[in-house]
Amino acid sequence: MQRTSRKKLLLLGAVVIAAVIAVPLFRGNERASAKVAVAPSSVPVKVASAHRGDLDLTLKVIGRAEAYSTVNVQARVNGQLQALLFTPGGQVKAGQTIVRIDPSLLQAQLDQAQGNLAKDQAQLDNAQTMLKRYQPLLGKGYVAQSDYDTYKANQGVYSASVKADQAAVELARTQLGYAQIQAPFDSVAGAPLVYPGAQVTANDTSIVVLNQIRPIRITFAIPETGLAGIKESMARGAVPVTASIPGAKATPMQAELEFINNAVDATTSTIQLKARYANDDARLTPGQFVEVLLPTTRLTNVVTVPVVALQNSPLGSFVFVANADGTVQQRMVTAGPSSGSQVVIEKGLTGSEHVVTDGQLLLVDGAHVHVVSDNG
């Protein structure tokens, strides 16, 4: 009985001691929890600087690449196609022989013309010799005037025949030269339209199409409302044109505007433009679609921020401005036109602020932030 009472007293004392120790610990933890709840949270954000300066508005349209020059190669003489000296789809150089037509008949015509020339030249030489011989005899009465006149007339006839023969020789030589066709410029050959053994007709039979792709043109149409801005941009100098292949990750191609059509298409209210691209890397092929971006009107002394900084609310557009004390201010702004990744802020910013470009969903006015990236 006494042992049981002693155990109860010891157990009761342990409980009291544990309670005494637990009370300060609980209060300490309570105070720590209160401090954590009171400490403001810090949101990681990315920021960028607002800028004041000039901005070129841009126009984005869809265009298509086209060959700078296209030639439909045709025969200039009749004959049988003897050989194609190019690789279909391959590169050909300016002056390279790409087609050969059987020259046999043309060579025979040249030989015949040269023979006629030689014959008439011999007759002319003979007539001239006879004139030189009879002229001194004519004055002495040894040669009749009629005979002398005949030799003189023959000289004129043979002289005319020689000139005609020389023209015939040149024509035949030219025709023989047409039996070989050279590429007029560096280009890419298409698929053959006829093959060796086929009979070709002068100025009628198409043999192959050549496309010049270095340089290459990018053709596109813009609304007539954008024409004034393009002319304003041209007044400042050469107009750069940026072209990119839809879906491609390569660096956009830099071209230069070189042509504006002389009339607006009344059915579509658009006007055609063309840009020149060097295409040294052969990235563009005639007929290929491209996205075209070109500058138009220039806005001066305007404030711009990245488009991603602009947020919308029922009250209007706003941005979060990062303050020097690590907080952000929700500032209402009036947005203007945009160009590429930048948007004009007509009211609300001075151009010296830093605005949040990433992390806005976790922010409220006055929230604490820490910058993880500053894009300047």
XYZ file of C-alpha atoms in Angstrom:
376
model
C 0.000 0.000 0.000
C 2.749 2.421 0.858
C 4.724 1.424 -2.272
C 1.670 2.219 -4.452
C 1.213 5.671 -2.880
C 4.917 6.433 -3.372
C 4.704 5.540 -7.071
C 1.697 7.809 -7.544
C 3.516 10.699 -5.880
C 6.569 10.197 -8.100
C 4.407 10.050 -11.233
C 2.537 13.199 -10.252
C 5.825 15.054 -9.647
C 7.126 14.084 -13.120
C 3.985 15.383 -14.750
C 4.270 18.700 -12.922
C 7.936 19.106 -13.919
C 7.142 18.322 -17.592
C 4.365 20.889 -17.548
C 6.665 23.534 -16.092
C 9.281 22.861 -18.781
C 6.715 22.729 -21.630
C 5.119 26.105 -20.902
C 8.217 28.230 -21.780
C 8.947 26.059 -24.818
C 5.394 26.461 -26.114
C 5.511 30.194 -25.571
C 8.874 30.408 -27.374
C 7.545 28.487 -30.348
C 4.443 30.681 -30.347
C 6.568 33.818 -30.472
C 8.689 32.348 -33.291
C 5.573 31.476 -35.284
C 4.288 34.986 -34.749
C 7.556 36.409 -36.071
C 7.382 34.214 -39.203
C 3.812 35.262 -39.876
C 4.660 38.913 -39.490
C 7.808 38.823 -41.727
C 6.840 39.810 -45.285
C 7.392 37.233 -48.071
C 9.730 38.090 -50.984
C 8.691 37.219 -54.548
C 11.372 36.432 -57.153
C 10.877 38.601 -60.257
C 12.568 39.629 -63.486
C 12.746 43.299 -64.372
C 13.629 45.472 -67.362
C 14.211 49.182 -67.778
C 11.752 51.542 -69.390
C 13.411 53.566 -72.153
C 12.749 56.961 -73.669
C 13.762 57.425 -77.273
C 12.714 56.811 -80.878
C 10.809 53.728 -82.004
C 10.133 52.492 -85.525
C 6.723 50.940 -85.891
C 6.795 47.730 -87.905
C 4.501 45.972 -90.326
C 4.334 42.182 -90.366
C 3.054 40.380 -93.471
C 3.439 37.076 -95.274
C 5.634 36.995 -98.370
C 7.048 34.527 -100.833
C 10.532 34.035 -102.256
C 10.930 34.314 -105.996
C 13.866 33.854 -108.357
C 15.800 37.027 -109.076
C 15.843 36.010 -112.731
C 14.176 33.134 -114.535
C 15.092 31.903 -118.020
C 13.203 29.353 -120.072
C 16.032 27.925 -122.187
C 14.980 27.267 -125.795
C 16.864 26.131 -128.874
C 17.792 28.812 -131.426
C 18.337 26.333 -134.251
C 16.547 23.238 -135.475
C 18.215 19.917 -134.815
C 18.456 16.831 -132.690
C 19.248 17.239 -128.996
C 22.591 15.547 -128.498
C 23.426 16.016 -124.805
C 22.347 17.706 -121.563
C 25.457 18.873 -119.732
C 23.931 19.805 -116.377
C 22.657 18.013 -113.293
C 18.902 18.501 -112.779
C 18.453 20.553 -109.611
C 22.157 21.373 -109.531
C 24.144 24.570 -109.766
C 25.341 25.913 -113.123
C 27.835 28.715 -113.656
C 27.510 31.668 -115.997
C 28.977 30.730 -119.390
C 28.858 26.994 -118.699
C 27.692 24.888 -121.657
C 24.527 23.142 -120.554
C 22.984 21.880 -123.840
C 24.497 20.518 -127.038
C 22.556 20.082 -130.300
C 23.857 17.876 -133.111
C 26.111 20.268 -135.116
C 26.581 18.069 -138.230
C 24.132 19.863 -140.513
C 25.177 23.274 -139.244
C 28.839 22.454 -139.816
C 28.041 21.384 -143.389
C 26.244 24.678 -144.011
C 29.279 26.571 -142.741
C 31.604 24.553 -144.980
C 29.376 25.244 -147.983
C 29.315 28.979 -147.258
C 33.095 29.035 -146.909
C 33.441 27.187 -150.242
C 31.232 29.712 -152.022
C 33.273 32.509 -150.511
C 36.516 30.962 -151.703
C 35.159 30.514 -155.259
C 33.838 34.059 -155.547
C 36.981 35.467 -153.982
C 39.054 33.683 -156.661
C 36.864 35.066 -159.435
C 37.149 38.553 -157.939
C 40.915 38.271 -157.749
C 41.005 37.154 -161.391
C 38.792 40.076 -162.509
C 40.999 42.540 -160.663
C 44.127 41.041 -162.252
C 42.649 41.305 -165.736
C 41.714 44.935 -165.170
C 45.231 45.789 -164.079
C 46.608 44.038 -167.155
C 44.220 45.562 -169.732
C 44.121 49.103 -168.390
C 47.486 50.225 -169.900
C 46.674 48.377 -173.144
C 43.348 50.199 -173.445
C 45.073 53.543 -173.931
C 47.232 52.150 -176.752
C 44.226 50.684 -178.544
C 45.298 47.073 -178.094
C 42.127 46.200 -176.074
C 38.565 47.014 -177.045
C 36.663 49.304 -174.699
C 33.800 46.790 -174.551
C 36.099 44.033 -173.287
C 37.525 46.303 -170.646
C 34.035 47.321 -169.524
C 33.063 43.643 -169.237
C 35.984 42.867 -166.932
C 35.194 45.946 -164.840
C 31.551 44.885 -164.515
C 32.648 41.363 -163.525
C 34.814 42.844 -160.813
C 31.768 44.608 -159.348
C 29.681 41.437 -159.524
C 32.322 39.282 -157.896
C 32.959 41.917 -155.218
C 29.252 41.894 -154.291
C 29.242 38.082 -154.316
C 32.199 37.998 -151.943
C 30.409 40.309 -149.490
C 27.293 38.128 -149.649
C 29.411 35.013 -149.130
C 31.135 36.593 -146.125
C 27.724 37.331 -144.598
C 26.645 33.751 -145.281
C 29.776 32.428 -143.583
C 29.154 34.592 -140.510
C 25.538 33.443 -140.380
C 26.506 29.794 -140.673
C 29.214 30.221 -138.025
C 26.694 31.891 -135.711
C 24.171 29.125 -136.308
C 26.827 26.555 -135.515
C 27.547 28.397 -132.260
C 23.869 28.029 -131.340
C 24.379 24.261 -131.283
C 25.856 24.795 -127.820
C 23.809 26.697 -125.240
C 25.524 28.437 -122.312
C 23.983 29.463 -118.990
C 23.449 33.266 -118.919
C 24.110 33.537 -115.157
C 24.840 31.505 -112.042
C 21.647 29.587 -111.412
C 19.935 26.366 -110.420
C 18.749 24.074 -113.202
C 15.291 22.570 -113.102
C 14.141 19.236 -114.448
C 14.792 18.637 -118.178
C 11.775 19.291 -120.394
C 13.202 17.238 -123.279
C 15.878 14.579 -123.418
C 18.729 13.636 -125.775
C 17.450 12.237 -129.066
C 14.479 14.570 -129.236
C 14.065 16.905 -132.196
C 14.075 20.555 -131.128
C 12.650 23.503 -133.035
C 14.193 26.956 -133.003
C 12.510 29.438 -130.620
C 9.816 26.891 -129.786
C 11.141 23.897 -127.859
C 11.765 24.553 -124.142
C 14.675 22.517 -122.781
C 15.109 23.567 -119.126
C 14.237 26.434 -116.768
C 17.060 28.224 -114.925
C 16.424 30.148 -111.704
C 18.866 32.686 -110.341
C 18.712 32.451 -106.541
C 21.817 34.415 -105.504
C 20.534 37.017 -104.923
C 16.856 36.212 -104.510
C 13.783 38.404 -104.181
C 11.154 38.367 -101.443
C 7.827 39.616 -102.737
C 4.934 40.632 -100.502
C 1.936 42.944 -100.386
C 1.004 45.522 -97.755
C -2.284 47.391 -97.179
C -2.392 50.700 -98.972
C -2.831 52.369 -95.558
C 0.762 51.386 -94.746
C 2.232 52.905 -97.905
C 2.747 56.364 -96.382
C 4.769 54.876 -93.522
C 6.943 52.908 -95.967
C 7.662 56.037 -98.011
C 8.513 57.889 -94.805
C 10.938 55.108 -93.916
C 12.491 55.226 -97.408
C 13.080 58.960 -97.005
C 15.402 58.147 -94.093
C 17.535 55.791 -96.230
C 17.635 52.124 -97.188
C 14.718 50.213 -95.678
C 15.788 46.987 -93.914
C 13.472 44.008 -94.301
C 13.617 41.093 -91.878
C 12.440 37.733 -93.188
C 12.096 34.434 -91.366
C 10.885 30.990 -92.332
C 7.779 30.031 -90.302
C 8.700 27.481 -87.645
C 12.454 27.749 -88.243
C 14.760 28.498 -85.307
C 17.517 30.040 -87.423
C 18.471 33.706 -87.204
C 16.119 35.918 -89.280
C 17.398 36.945 -92.698
C 18.244 40.583 -93.355
C 17.147 41.904 -96.752
C 16.680 45.367 -98.264
C 13.593 46.859 -99.885
C 14.264 47.571 -103.569
C 10.902 47.802 -105.319
C 7.466 49.355 -104.770
C 4.915 48.735 -107.467
C 3.552 51.739 -109.351
C -0.122 51.076 -108.580
C -2.376 49.811 -105.803
C -4.412 46.716 -106.601
C -7.969 48.067 -106.547
C -9.476 44.611 -105.874
C -7.460 43.973 -102.686
C -6.410 47.522 -101.682
C -2.828 46.299 -101.395
C 0.395 47.200 -103.150
C 3.228 44.857 -104.053
C 6.748 45.324 -102.672
C 9.957 43.372 -103.228
C 13.101 43.028 -101.144
C 16.525 41.769 -102.205
C 18.286 39.084 -100.142
C 21.821 37.876 -100.948
C 20.880 34.239 -100.176
C 24.539 33.218 -100.028
C 23.518 30.449 -97.636
C 20.806 29.223 -100.060
C 18.229 29.289 -97.268
C 15.484 30.472 -99.584
C 14.037 28.607 -102.553
C 11.711 30.247 -105.098
C 8.099 29.822 -104.050
C 8.879 29.444 -100.333
C 6.701 31.263 -97.764
C 8.369 33.708 -95.370
C 7.276 36.057 -92.608
C 8.274 39.640 -93.422
C 8.861 42.466 -90.956
C 9.670 46.003 -92.104
C 9.758 49.429 -90.415
C 7.211 52.137 -91.176
C 6.465 55.298 -89.158
C 9.068 56.469 -86.621
C 7.818 57.690 -83.221
C 10.175 60.130 -81.517
C 10.839 60.674 -77.804
C 8.451 58.012 -76.541
C 8.602 55.739 -73.489
C 8.730 52.020 -74.220
C 8.707 48.865 -72.106
C 8.714 45.177 -73.017
C 5.268 43.957 -74.047
C 5.398 41.247 -71.343
C 5.500 43.927 -68.649
C 2.027 45.207 -69.553
C -0.849 43.754 -67.502
C -4.606 44.232 -67.788
C -7.310 44.665 -65.179
C -10.958 45.783 -65.103
C -9.668 49.285 -64.365
C -7.270 49.328 -67.323
C -3.668 48.533 -68.153
C -0.920 48.645 -65.532
C 2.671 47.658 -64.836
C 4.500 46.784 -61.629
C 7.303 49.268 -60.983
C 10.197 47.938 -58.893
C 11.213 50.429 -56.170
C 14.662 50.844 -54.648
C 13.412 49.580 -51.234
C 12.553 46.135 -52.650
C 8.824 46.711 -53.036
C 6.691 47.092 -56.145
C 4.098 49.683 -57.056
C 1.125 48.876 -59.241
C 0.974 51.810 -61.656
C -1.850 52.431 -64.107
C -0.631 53.311 -67.616
C -1.981 54.180 -71.048
C -0.546 51.883 -73.707
C 0.047 52.978 -77.289
C 1.191 51.136 -80.411
C 3.623 48.249 -80.208
C 6.560 47.233 -82.373
C 8.132 43.823 -82.050
C 8.740 43.145 -78.346
C 8.269 46.778 -77.257
C 5.095 48.720 -76.487
C 4.726 52.484 -76.192
C 3.525 53.844 -72.830
C 1.789 57.135 -73.523
C 0.987 57.955 -69.872
C 2.121 56.640 -66.500
C 5.902 56.275 -66.905
C 8.750 58.723 -67.353
C 11.267 56.322 -68.875
C 13.520 55.974 -65.831
C 11.677 53.136 -64.081
C 12.332 49.416 -63.789
C 9.261 47.322 -64.546
C 8.561 43.699 -63.704
C 8.548 41.422 -66.739
C 8.091 38.044 -65.025
C 6.432 36.982 -61.776
C 3.481 39.408 -61.867
C 0.913 36.742 -60.939
C 2.290 36.572 -57.371
C 2.387 40.339 -56.871
C 0.091 42.911 -55.286
C 0.664 46.600 -54.742
C 3.427 47.036 -52.133
C 4.656 43.441 -52.259
C 8.288 42.688 -51.437
C 10.397 41.295 -54.285
C 13.928 40.239 -55.018
C 15.286 40.566 -58.556
C 16.621 37.366 -60.117
C 17.269 38.882 -63.580
C 17.653 42.461 -64.772
C 17.411 42.839 -68.549
C 18.454 46.482 -68.417
